[in-house]
Amino acid sequence: MITLTINDKTIHTQVGRSILEVARDNAIWIPTLCYHEALKPYGGCRLCLVELETPRGSRVVSSCTFPAEDGMVVHTNTKTIQQSRQIVAQLLLARAGHVPFIRELAASVGVNDTPYTLPQDTCVLCARCVRACQEIVGMSAISIANRGSDRVVVPPFKISSADCIECTTCVLVCPTDAITLDDITDSSRTVHEWQSEYARGACRLCEYTLNGN
Amino acid sequence: MKKLDTPQELDAWRESCKNELDHDRLRLRVCDGTGCRALGSQHVLTALRQAVNGNNVEIMTTGCPGFCEQGPLVTVDPQQIAYQQVTTKHVHKIISDTLGKGEVISELLYVDPSNGQPVTTESELPYYKSQMRRVTDLNGQIDPHQIEHYIAHKGYMALSKALYDMSPDGIIEEVIRSQLRGRGGAGFPTGVKWKFCRQSPGDEKYVICNADEGNPGAFTDRSLLEANPHRIIEGMIIGARGIGATEGFIYIRSEYPLAIENLNIALNQAREHGLLGKNILGSGFDFNIQLRLGAGAFVCGEETALMASIEGKPGEPRPRPPFPAQEGLWGKPSNINNVKSWASIPSIIANGAEWFAGVGTEKSKGTAMFSMVGKINNPGVVEVPIGISLRELIFDAGGGIPDGKSFKAVQFGGPLGGCIPAQYLDTPIDYESLTDLGATMGSGGLVVADESTCMVDLARYFMNFTQEESCGQCIPCRWGTKVMLDILTRICNGQGEKGDIETLEQLANTVKTASLCGLGQAAPNPVLSSLRHFRDEYEAHVYDKRCPSKVCWK
């Protein structure tokens, strides 16, 4: 067992958990976007940042990736943290302000408007789909291409991937509904973003079916 | 050649190499580094080889001694007559006059701008006189393709000492006591880092040399890799012995073809002679080094992204902890150091920690290499004791500002560093004082700005670089730098609006605090430091629609 404090609350927990997990177990709210319980922590959205008090001064870390340690002093809502969350939320609004989930997320950190302008897209590049395809499904049928603000999630060479097993896990884990699934006919369906067309039916791996059949 | 099995065999070989490298011999040393090649050294070499054909003159190709501005460089031994800007048309005169009659060709000598006097010999050149060359002492003195030259100059003697006279812990203690700090930029104590890796549980460990020198205007690593690759290799073997690693990687950017060629030759020579591979020098210690080529992504200079790239994954950083010393390459404890850090090791082991720490400041010991470009008379590579002032660096070694213009600022540490204005010219250069000024030591790249440089435009240039090189994994770096660049571009186009400076500053502070890796955390530095020292220039652009340096919206 280890003991740490989060927002001056003393917490006892076992070794091997992240600060975020410990906080959530104790009903301490930390906003997240790229985090998903079923996936390895990614540290990409930076909404879950917290501030640590250390002997060498304060340190800002992502709570989803940082392990809870004995004696740790964590603050989840300092001025620095609030400010960085708000700017991240403003950037998200600039990218995907038309997405209800993003507007709600921004509102949860006190942001309803953005001073920035970015090319709009429903995908916010949290990479949950890519990670799910790799970590859970084990197929890596989609991946991230390009760098920086040109990043996109695509199947290899932007053409329908032979590795896709039609499990639609990517659709399930996407927080912004950027991946769209449509039934074309009674017997086939498409995931538009991956340019794929499949026989409509159960997942080849687990036989899970989405939207009936 | 048979593999060396004992330190005695290495010593004996050294004696014969020394005899071969007869110092009194008539010899032309021709710089064949990237800088001189770009200025035509290979044509000069071909012409020299044809002209001396049959005569008793040795032509030695060397790596870069650093005086790139004056290349192609040809030095005549044993007198060390230093000829600058040599072209093919000078070749016959060098052969007939200097080699034939012992006459100095005055038109090929460097003229000291301070007194108008020509300088005859290499050691009298003001460029070298103001330096302390410890890591670069053999740059330009030996042929990097000849392991015998390095051996003759005490090469691999430190390795022999480390293997036979020191324990692994003793090696690490010596490096800790030397107070060597990482020369890649962060300045973490090298020996302490080694100790963490040594103490990490695991049988398989890796050492890595970061040769992905990506900062625009930085080429210190390149000059070492090209001119003396064996010193880096020797440093890595010693480090591996201390840490307990059996495998090493040099991650080098593919934009350095000559450095890659020279490294490959050096690695093969070291293996052939039993200095690398199984049972090194008969000591029972096994260690090998492989090269890995970068594919042009700046972020791969970040250690976790670099290791991902070696593993064949996309070059994206990951959050720490775990640190590389705990879980690095393929999840094994790994130690990664910059080229200059590795190259500093052999002389620390050979001469002792006290010798190394004999120069420098209280918290930053030894010498440091800097490459200088921009508005400066002598662009090139220098090595100076840490703690000398910026003024000494820029005006003595660097030769000052061209065309009678005045010094405005120096961008220290490239796109991740900051600018330092003229009022701090007498600040001693060390890790702490640079950080206090909003810059960083970085990998030793300096870009000098004069009165005709617009600091807002310079910040925009660096932001354009980092924005393009951001991997895009985290939001602040991916979109924050994009918005920052948009604002800077607007300001530089004369379309800045009230509030832009404040928005820029706020965004810069958050990108610095919130980004995942060192690239994002340091990307706002050029903006923050220029806002700190040259806020009036930003204000002139935004409020008066005026570029004080007359660079923007011409």
Coordinates of C-alpha atoms in Angstrom, one line a residue, chain B:
Chain B
M1 CA 45.7 -7.7 -39.4
K2 CA 45.4 -10.0 -36.4
K3 CA 43.0 -9.0 -33.6
L4 CA 44.6 -7.3 -30.6
D5 CA 44.5 -9.6 -27.6
T6 CA 46.3 -7.7 -24.9
P7 CA 46.9 -4.1 -23.9
Q8 CA 50.6 -4.7 -24.7
E9 CA 49.8 -5.6 -28.3
L10 CA 47.9 -2.3 -28.5
D11 CA 50.9 -0.4 -27.1
A12 CA 53.2 -2.1 -29.5
W13 CA 51.0 -1.2 -32.4
R14 CA 50.8 2.4 -31.2
E15 CA 54.6 2.6 -31.4
S16 CA 54.7 1.4 -35.0
C17 CA 51.7 3.7 -35.9
K18 CA 53.6 6.7 -34.4
N19 CA 56.7 5.9 -36.5
E20 CA 54.6 5.7 -39.6
L21 CA 53.0 9.0 -38.9
D22 CA 56.3 10.7 -39.1
H23 CA 55.8 14.3 -38.0
D24 CA 58.7 15.8 -39.9
R25 CA 57.5 14.5 -43.2
L26 CA 56.5 16.7 -46.1
R27 CA 52.7 16.5 -46.1
L28 CA 49.7 18.3 -47.4
R29 CA 46.7 18.1 -45.1
V30 CA 43.5 18.7 -47.1
C31 CA 40.2 19.2 -45.3
D32 CA 37.7 16.9 -46.8
G33 CA 34.8 17.7 -44.5
T34 CA 31.3 18.6 -45.7
G35 CA 32.0 22.4 -45.5
C36 CA 35.2 22.2 -47.6
R37 CA 33.7 19.7 -50.0
A38 CA 30.9 22.2 -50.7
L39 CA 33.5 24.7 -51.5
G40 CA 35.3 22.4 -53.9
S41 CA 38.0 20.5 -51.8
Q42 CA 37.5 17.4 -53.9
H43 CA 38.6 19.2 -57.1
V44 CA 41.6 20.5 -55.2
L45 CA 42.4 17.0 -53.9
T46 CA 42.3 15.5 -57.4
A47 CA 44.5 18.2 -58.8
L48 CA 47.0 17.9 -55.9
R49 CA 47.2 14.1 -56.3
Q50 CA 47.9 14.4 -60.0
A51 CA 50.5 17.1 -59.5
V52 CA 52.5 15.4 -56.8
N53 CA 52.4 12.1 -58.5
G54 CA 55.7 10.3 -58.0
N55 CA 57.1 12.9 -55.6
N56 CA 57.8 12.1 -52.0
V57 CA 54.8 14.1 -50.7
E58 CA 52.0 12.6 -48.7
I59 CA 48.5 13.9 -49.2
M60 CA 46.3 13.4 -46.1
T61 CA 42.6 14.0 -46.2
T62 CA 41.3 15.1 -42.9
G63 CA 37.9 15.9 -41.3
C64 CA 36.7 19.4 -40.4
P65 CA 38.9 21.5 -38.2
G66 CA 36.1 24.0 -37.9
F67 CA 37.3 27.0 -39.9
C68 CA 34.6 26.4 -42.5
E69 CA 34.4 30.0 -43.7
Q70 CA 37.9 29.9 -45.2
G71 CA 37.7 26.5 -46.9
P72 CA 38.9 24.7 -48.8
L73 CA 41.8 24.4 -46.3
V74 CA 45.2 23.0 -47.2
T75 CA 47.9 22.8 -44.6
V76 CA 51.5 22.2 -45.4
D77 CA 53.5 20.1 -42.9
P78 CA 55.9 20.0 -41.2
Q79 CA 55.8 23.9 -41.1
Q80 CA 52.0 23.9 -40.6
I81 CA 51.6 26.6 -43.3
A82 CA 47.8 27.3 -43.3
Y83 CA 46.4 28.0 -46.8
Q84 CA 42.8 29.2 -47.1
Q85 CA 40.3 29.2 -49.9
V86 CA 42.5 27.1 -52.1
T87 CA 41.3 26.3 -55.6
T88 CA 42.7 24.1 -58.4
K89 CA 44.5 27.1 -59.9
H90 CA 46.7 27.3 -56.8
V91 CA 47.8 23.7 -56.9
H92 CA 50.9 24.1 -59.1
K93 CA 52.1 27.1 -57.2
I94 CA 51.8 25.1 -53.9
I95 CA 53.8 22.3 -55.4
S96 CA 56.5 24.4 -57.0
D97 CA 56.8 27.3 -54.5
T98 CA 56.0 25.9 -51.1
L99 CA 57.0 22.2 -51.5
G100 CA 59.7 22.9 -54.0
K101 CA 61.4 26.0 -52.7
G102 CA 60.0 26.3 -49.2
E103 CA 58.3 29.7 -50.0
V104 CA 55.1 30.8 -48.5
I105 CA 52.4 31.9 -50.9
S106 CA 51.1 35.1 -49.3
E107 CA 47.9 35.3 -51.3
L108 CA 46.7 32.1 -49.7
L109 CA 47.3 33.1 -46.1
Y110 CA 44.6 34.3 -43.8
V111 CA 44.7 38.0 -43.1
D112 CA 43.9 39.0 -39.5
P113 CA 41.1 41.6 -39.9
S114 CA 42.1 43.2 -36.6
N115 CA 45.6 44.3 -37.8
G116 CA 45.7 43.5 -41.6
Q117 CA 48.6 41.1 -41.1
P118 CA 48.8 37.8 -42.8
V119 CA 49.0 34.7 -40.6
T120 CA 51.4 31.9 -41.7
T121 CA 50.9 28.9 -39.5
E122 CA 47.8 27.0 -38.3
S123 CA 48.6 27.5 -34.6
E124 CA 48.9 31.3 -35.1
L125 CA 45.4 31.6 -36.6
P126 CA 43.3 33.8 -34.2
Y127 CA 40.4 31.4 -34.9
Y128 CA 42.2 28.5 -33.2
K129 CA 44.2 30.6 -30.7
S130 CA 41.0 31.6 -28.9
Q131 CA 39.9 28.0 -28.5
M132 CA 40.6 25.2 -26.1
R133 CA 40.5 22.1 -28.3
R134 CA 40.1 18.9 -26.2
V135 CA 37.4 17.0 -27.9
T136 CA 38.3 18.4 -31.3
D137 CA 42.1 18.4 -31.0
L138 CA 42.5 15.8 -33.7
N139 CA 40.0 17.3 -36.1
G140 CA 42.0 18.3 -39.1
Q141 CA 45.1 16.6 -37.8
I142 CA 44.3 13.0 -38.7
D143 CA 42.7 11.0 -41.5
P144 CA 39.4 9.7 -40.2
H145 CA 39.7 6.7 -42.5
Q146 CA 43.0 5.6 -40.9
I147 CA 42.6 4.0 -37.5
E148 CA 46.4 4.0 -37.3
H149 CA 46.3 7.8 -37.0
Y150 CA 43.9 7.7 -34.1
I151 CA 46.0 4.9 -32.5
A152 CA 49.2 7.0 -32.9
H153 CA 47.5 9.8 -31.0
K154 CA 46.8 7.6 -28.0
G155 CA 43.6 6.3 -29.5
Y156 CA 41.9 3.4 -27.6
M157 CA 44.4 3.9 -24.7
A158 CA 41.5 5.0 -22.4
L159 CA 39.6 1.9 -23.4
S160 CA 42.5 -0.3 -22.5
K161 CA 42.7 1.5 -19.1
A162 CA 39.0 1.1 -18.6
L163 CA 39.0 -2.6 -19.4
Y164 CA 42.1 -3.6 -17.5
D165 CA 42.7 -1.0 -14.7
M166 CA 39.2 0.0 -13.7
S167 CA 36.1 -1.6 -12.5
P168 CA 32.8 -0.7 -14.2
D169 CA 31.8 1.1 -11.0
G170 CA 35.1 2.9 -11.1
I171 CA 34.5 4.1 -14.6
I172 CA 31.1 5.5 -13.6
E173 CA 32.6 7.1 -10.5
E174 CA 35.3 8.8 -12.6
V175 CA 32.7 10.2 -15.0
I176 CA 30.5 11.4 -12.1
R177 CA 33.5 13.1 -10.5
S178 CA 34.4 14.8 -13.8
Q179 CA 30.9 16.5 -13.6
L180 CA 30.5 16.1 -17.3
R181 CA 26.9 17.2 -18.2
G182 CA 25.0 15.9 -21.2
R183 CA 26.1 17.9 -24.3
G184 CA 22.8 17.3 -26.1
G185 CA 21.2 20.2 -24.4
A186 CA 19.5 19.2 -21.2
G187 CA 22.8 19.1 -19.2
F188 CA 21.9 16.2 -17.0
P189 CA 25.0 14.8 -15.3
T190 CA 26.3 12.0 -17.6
G191 CA 27.8 9.8 -14.9
V192 CA 24.7 9.9 -12.8
K193 CA 22.6 8.8 -15.8
W194 CA 25.0 5.9 -16.3
K195 CA 24.7 4.9 -12.7
F196 CA 20.8 4.8 -13.0
C197 CA 21.2 2.5 -16.0
R198 CA 23.8 0.3 -14.4
Q199 CA 21.6 -0.1 -11.3
S200 CA 18.5 -1.0 -13.3
P201 CA 17.8 -4.7 -13.1
G202 CA 18.3 -6.7 -16.3
D203 CA 20.9 -8.7 -18.2
E204 CA 20.4 -6.9 -21.5
K205 CA 21.1 -3.2 -21.7
Y206 CA 21.8 -0.8 -24.5
V207 CA 23.8 2.3 -25.0
I208 CA 22.8 4.7 -27.7
C209 CA 24.6 7.6 -29.4
N210 CA 22.2 10.4 -30.5
A211 CA 23.7 11.7 -33.7
D212 CA 20.4 13.0 -35.0
E213 CA 21.6 16.6 -35.0
G214 CA 18.6 18.4 -36.4
N215 CA 18.8 22.0 -35.2
P216 CA 19.1 24.4 -38.1
G217 CA 22.5 26.0 -37.9
A218 CA 24.0 23.2 -35.7
F219 CA 26.8 21.1 -37.0
T220 CA 29.1 20.3 -34.1
D221 CA 28.2 16.6 -34.0
R222 CA 28.7 16.4 -37.8
S223 CA 32.3 17.8 -37.5
L224 CA 33.2 15.2 -34.9
L225 CA 31.5 12.3 -36.6
E226 CA 33.3 13.2 -39.9
A227 CA 36.7 14.1 -38.4
N228 CA 37.2 11.6 -35.6
P229 CA 34.6 8.8 -35.4
H230 CA 36.9 6.6 -33.4
R231 CA 36.8 8.9 -30.4
I232 CA 33.0 8.5 -30.3
I233 CA 33.2 4.8 -30.7
E234 CA 35.8 4.5 -27.9
G235 CA 33.6 6.6 -25.6
M236 CA 30.6 4.3 -26.3
I237 CA 32.6 1.1 -25.5
I238 CA 33.9 2.6 -22.2
G239 CA 30.3 3.7 -21.3
A240 CA 29.0 0.2 -22.2
R241 CA 31.6 -1.4 -20.0
G242 CA 30.6 0.9 -17.1
I243 CA 26.9 0.4 -17.6
G244 CA 27.0 -3.3 -18.5
A245 CA 25.6 -3.0 -22.0
T246 CA 26.4 -5.5 -24.7
E247 CA 24.9 -3.7 -27.7
G248 CA 25.1 -0.2 -28.9
F249 CA 23.4 1.9 -31.5
I250 CA 24.4 5.1 -33.2
Y251 CA 21.3 6.9 -34.5
I252 CA 22.5 9.2 -37.2
R253 CA 20.5 11.4 -39.6
S254 CA 20.7 10.2 -43.2
E255 CA 21.4 13.8 -44.2
Y256 CA 25.0 13.2 -43.0
P257 CA 26.3 10.9 -45.8
L258 CA 30.0 11.6 -45.1
A259 CA 29.6 11.1 -41.4
I260 CA 27.8 7.8 -42.0
E261 CA 30.6 6.7 -44.5
N262 CA 33.3 7.6 -42.0
L263 CA 31.5 5.9 -39.1
N264 CA 31.0 2.7 -41.0
I265 CA 34.7 2.6 -42.0
A266 CA 35.7 3.3 -38.4
L267 CA 33.4 0.6 -37.0
N268 CA 34.7 -2.0 -39.4
Q269 CA 38.3 -1.1 -38.5
A270 CA 37.6 -1.3 -34.8
R271 CA 36.0 -4.7 -35.3
E272 CA 38.9 -6.0 -37.4
H273 CA 41.4 -5.0 -34.8
G274 CA 39.5 -6.6 -31.9
L275 CA 38.5 -3.2 -30.4
L276 CA 34.8 -3.9 -30.9
G277 CA 32.8 -7.1 -31.0
K278 CA 33.6 -10.3 -29.0
N279 CA 36.3 -10.3 -26.3
I280 CA 37.5 -6.7 -26.8
L281 CA 41.3 -6.5 -26.4
G282 CA 41.2 -9.9 -24.9
S283 CA 39.4 -8.7 -21.8
G284 CA 36.4 -11.0 -22.2
F285 CA 34.1 -8.0 -22.6
D286 CA 31.7 -8.2 -25.6
F287 CA 30.1 -5.2 -27.2
N288 CA 29.0 -4.3 -30.6
I289 CA 27.7 -1.1 -32.3
Q290 CA 25.2 -0.9 -35.1
L291 CA 24.2 2.2 -37.1
R292 CA 20.6 3.3 -37.5
L293 CA 19.8 6.0 -40.0
G294 CA 17.1 8.6 -39.3
A295 CA 14.7 9.5 -42.0
G296 CA 14.5 13.2 -41.6
A297 CA 12.2 13.7 -38.6
F298 CA 13.5 16.3 -36.1
V299 CA 11.5 14.8 -33.3
C300 CA 13.6 11.6 -33.5
G301 CA 16.3 13.6 -31.7
E302 CA 14.1 13.3 -28.6
E303 CA 15.3 10.2 -26.8
T304 CA 12.0 8.3 -26.5
A305 CA 11.1 9.1 -30.2
L306 CA 14.6 8.1 -31.2
M307 CA 14.3 4.7 -29.5
A308 CA 10.8 4.2 -31.1
S309 CA 12.4 4.9 -34.5
I310 CA 15.2 2.3 -33.8
E311 CA 12.6 -0.2 -33.0
G312 CA 11.0 0.5 -36.4
K313 CA 8.0 2.3 -35.0
P314 CA 6.8 5.8 -36.0
G315 CA 9.1 8.4 -34.4
E316 CA 6.8 9.6 -31.7
P317 CA 7.9 10.3 -28.1
R318 CA 6.2 8.7 -25.1
P319 CA 5.7 10.1 -21.7
R320 CA 8.3 9.5 -19.0
P321 CA 8.4 7.7 -16.5
P322 CA 9.4 5.1 -17.3
F323 CA 12.8 6.6 -18.1
P324 CA 15.0 5.0 -20.7
A325 CA 17.3 3.9 -17.8
Q326 CA 14.4 1.8 -16.5
E327 CA 12.6 0.8 -19.7
G328 CA 14.3 2.0 -22.9
L329 CA 15.0 0.3 -26.2
W330 CA 12.7 -2.8 -26.6
G331 CA 11.8 -2.2 -22.9
K332 CA 15.4 -2.8 -21.7
P333 CA 17.4 -0.4 -19.6
S334 CA 19.1 2.0 -22.0
N335 CA 21.4 4.9 -21.8
I336 CA 21.4 7.6 -24.5
N337 CA 24.0 10.4 -24.8
N338 CA 24.8 13.0 -27.4
V339 CA 27.8 12.6 -29.8
K340 CA 29.8 15.2 -27.9
S341 CA 29.2 13.6 -24.5
W342 CA 30.5 10.2 -25.8
A343 CA 33.5 11.9 -27.4
S344 CA 34.3 13.5 -24.1
I345 CA 34.7 10.2 -22.3
P346 CA 38.1 8.9 -23.6
S347 CA 40.0 11.9 -22.4
I348 CA 38.2 11.9 -19.0
I349 CA 39.3 8.2 -18.5
A350 CA 42.8 8.8 -19.8
N351 CA 43.5 12.1 -18.0
G352 CA 41.3 11.8 -15.0
A353 CA 38.2 13.6 -13.7
E354 CA 40.3 16.5 -12.2
W355 CA 41.8 17.3 -15.5
F356 CA 38.4 17.5 -17.2
A357 CA 36.9 19.6 -14.4
G358 CA 40.0 21.9 -14.3
V359 CA 38.2 24.2 -16.7
G360 CA 34.6 25.5 -16.7
T361 CA 32.4 27.2 -14.1
E362 CA 31.2 26.0 -10.7
K363 CA 28.4 23.9 -12.1
S364 CA 29.4 23.4 -15.7
K365 CA 32.8 21.8 -16.3
G366 CA 35.0 21.2 -19.3
T367 CA 34.9 22.6 -22.8
A368 CA 31.9 23.0 -25.1
M369 CA 31.6 22.9 -28.8
F370 CA 29.6 25.5 -30.6
S371 CA 28.8 26.0 -34.3
M372 CA 28.2 29.5 -35.3
V373 CA 26.3 30.7 -38.3
G374 CA 24.4 33.8 -39.4
K375 CA 25.7 37.3 -39.3
I376 CA 29.2 36.5 -38.2
N377 CA 32.6 36.7 -39.9
N378 CA 33.8 33.2 -39.2
P379 CA 31.0 30.7 -39.4
G380 CA 32.3 27.3 -38.3
V381 CA 32.9 25.0 -35.3
V382 CA 34.8 26.0 -32.2
E383 CA 35.6 24.4 -28.9
V384 CA 36.0 26.7 -25.9
P385 CA 36.1 26.4 -22.1
I386 CA 32.6 26.6 -20.6
G387 CA 32.2 30.0 -18.9
I388 CA 33.8 32.3 -21.4
S389 CA 31.7 35.2 -22.3
L390 CA 29.4 35.5 -25.4
R391 CA 31.6 38.4 -26.4
E392 CA 34.7 36.3 -26.5
L393 CA 32.9 33.5 -28.4
I394 CA 31.4 35.8 -31.0
F395 CA 34.0 38.5 -31.4
D396 CA 37.3 36.5 -30.8
A397 CA 36.7 33.1 -32.3
G398 CA 33.8 34.2 -34.4
G399 CA 35.6 37.3 -35.7
G400 CA 32.7 39.6 -35.0
I401 CA 29.9 40.9 -37.2
P402 CA 30.5 41.5 -41.0
D403 CA 30.1 44.7 -42.9
G404 CA 30.6 47.0 -39.9
K405 CA 27.1 46.2 -38.6
S406 CA 26.3 46.0 -35.0
F407 CA 25.5 42.8 -33.0
K408 CA 21.8 42.5 -32.1
A409 CA 21.3 39.1 -30.6
V410 CA 22.3 35.5 -30.8
Q411 CA 19.8 32.6 -31.0
F412 CA 21.3 30.1 -28.7
G413 CA 20.2 26.5 -29.0
G414 CA 18.3 26.7 -32.3
P415 CA 14.6 26.4 -32.6
L416 CA 14.3 25.1 -29.0
G417 CA 16.5 27.8 -27.6
G418 CA 16.2 31.5 -27.1
C419 CA 17.7 34.8 -28.1
I420 CA 20.2 36.7 -26.0
P421 CA 20.5 40.4 -26.7
A422 CA 23.6 42.6 -26.7
Q423 CA 23.4 43.8 -23.1
Y424 CA 24.2 40.2 -22.0
L425 CA 27.3 39.8 -24.1
D426 CA 29.5 39.6 -21.0
T427 CA 27.5 36.8 -19.4
P428 CA 29.6 33.7 -18.9
I429 CA 28.2 30.8 -21.1
D430 CA 27.1 27.9 -19.0
Y431 CA 23.9 25.8 -18.6
E432 CA 22.4 27.9 -15.8
S433 CA 23.1 31.4 -17.1
L434 CA 21.7 30.5 -20.5
T435 CA 18.6 29.1 -18.9
D436 CA 18.2 32.2 -16.8
L437 CA 18.2 34.3 -19.9
G438 CA 15.5 32.2 -21.6
A439 CA 17.9 30.4 -23.9
T440 CA 19.4 26.9 -23.6
M441 CA 22.8 25.4 -24.3
G442 CA 21.0 23.2 -26.8
S443 CA 23.3 21.1 -29.0
G444 CA 25.6 24.1 -29.3
G445 CA 24.2 25.8 -32.4
L446 CA 24.4 29.6 -32.5
V447 CA 22.6 31.8 -35.0
V448 CA 23.9 35.4 -34.9
A449 CA 21.6 38.3 -35.7
D450 CA 22.8 41.8 -36.5
E451 CA 20.9 45.1 -36.7
S452 CA 19.3 44.1 -40.0
T453 CA 17.7 41.0 -38.5
C454 CA 14.0 41.3 -37.4
M455 CA 13.5 39.3 -34.2
V456 CA 9.8 38.7 -34.9
D457 CA 10.7 37.3 -38.3
L458 CA 13.4 35.1 -36.7
A459 CA 10.9 33.8 -34.1
R460 CA 8.4 33.2 -37.0
Y461 CA 11.1 31.2 -38.8
F462 CA 11.9 29.0 -35.9
M463 CA 8.2 28.5 -35.1
N464 CA 7.6 27.5 -38.7
F465 CA 10.3 24.9 -38.2
T466 CA 9.0 23.4 -35.0
Q467 CA 5.4 23.5 -36.2
E468 CA 6.4 21.5 -39.3
E469 CA 8.5 19.1 -37.2
S470 CA 5.9 18.5 -34.4
C471 CA 4.9 14.9 -34.5
G472 CA 1.4 15.9 -33.7
Q473 CA 0.7 13.4 -30.9
C474 CA -0.3 15.9 -28.2
I475 CA -2.7 18.8 -28.7
P476 CA -0.7 21.7 -27.4
C477 CA 2.2 21.0 -29.8
R478 CA 0.1 19.9 -32.7
W479 CA -2.4 22.8 -32.8
G480 CA -0.8 25.3 -30.3
T481 CA 2.3 25.7 -32.5
K482 CA 0.1 26.0 -35.6
V483 CA -2.0 28.8 -34.1
M484 CA 1.2 30.5 -32.8
L485 CA 2.7 30.4 -36.3
D486 CA -0.5 31.8 -37.8
I487 CA -0.4 34.7 -35.4
L488 CA 3.3 35.3 -36.0
T489 CA 2.8 35.2 -39.8
R490 CA 0.0 37.7 -39.5
I491 CA 2.2 40.0 -37.4
C492 CA 5.0 39.7 -39.9
N493 CA 2.6 40.5 -42.8
G494 CA 1.6 43.7 -41.1
Q495 CA -1.8 42.3 -40.2
G496 CA -1.3 42.0 -36.5
E497 CA -4.2 43.0 -34.3
K498 CA -4.5 44.4 -30.8
G499 CA -4.4 41.4 -28.4
D500 CA -2.3 39.2 -30.7
I501 CA 0.8 39.6 -28.5
E502 CA -1.0 38.7 -25.4
T503 CA -2.7 35.7 -27.1
L504 CA 0.7 34.6 -28.4
E505 CA 2.3 34.8 -25.0
Q506 CA -0.5 32.9 -23.2
L507 CA -0.5 30.2 -25.8
A508 CA 3.3 30.0 -25.7
N509 CA 3.3 29.5 -21.9
T510 CA 0.7 26.7 -22.2
V511 CA 2.5 24.9 -25.0
K512 CA 5.6 25.0 -22.9
T513 CA 3.9 23.7 -19.8
A514 CA 1.5 21.2 -21.3
S515 CA 3.3 19.5 -24.2
L516 CA 4.2 15.9 -23.9
C517 CA 7.9 15.9 -24.9
G518 CA 10.9 18.2 -25.0
L519 CA 10.1 19.4 -28.5
G520 CA 6.8 20.9 -27.6
Q521 CA 8.0 22.1 -24.2
A522 CA 10.8 24.1 -25.8
A523 CA 9.1 25.1 -29.1
P524 CA 7.8 28.4 -27.6
N525 CA 11.3 29.5 -26.4
P526 CA 12.2 31.6 -29.4
V527 CA 8.9 33.4 -29.1
L528 CA 9.0 33.8 -25.3
S529 CA 12.6 35.0 -25.3
S530 CA 12.1 37.5 -28.1
L531 CA 9.0 38.8 -26.4
R532 CA 11.1 39.2 -23.3
H533 CA 14.0 41.0 -24.9
F534 CA 12.5 42.6 -27.9
R535 CA 8.9 43.2 -27.1
D536 CA 9.2 46.7 -28.6
E537 CA 9.7 45.1 -32.0
Y538 CA 6.5 43.1 -31.7
E539 CA 4.7 46.2 -30.6
A540 CA 6.1 48.2 -33.6
H541 CA 4.7 45.5 -36.0
V542 CA 1.3 45.3 -34.4
Y543 CA 0.5 48.9 -33.4
D544 CA 2.7 51.0 -35.7
K545 CA 2.6 48.6 -38.7
R546 CA 6.3 49.1 -38.9
C547 CA 9.2 46.6 -39.0
P548 CA 12.1 48.3 -37.3
S549 CA 14.7 46.2 -39.1
K550 CA 12.9 46.7 -42.5
V551 CA 12.6 42.9 -43.1
C552 CA 8.9 42.3 -43.0
W553 CA 6.3 43.1 -45.7
K554 CA 8.9 44.6 -48.1

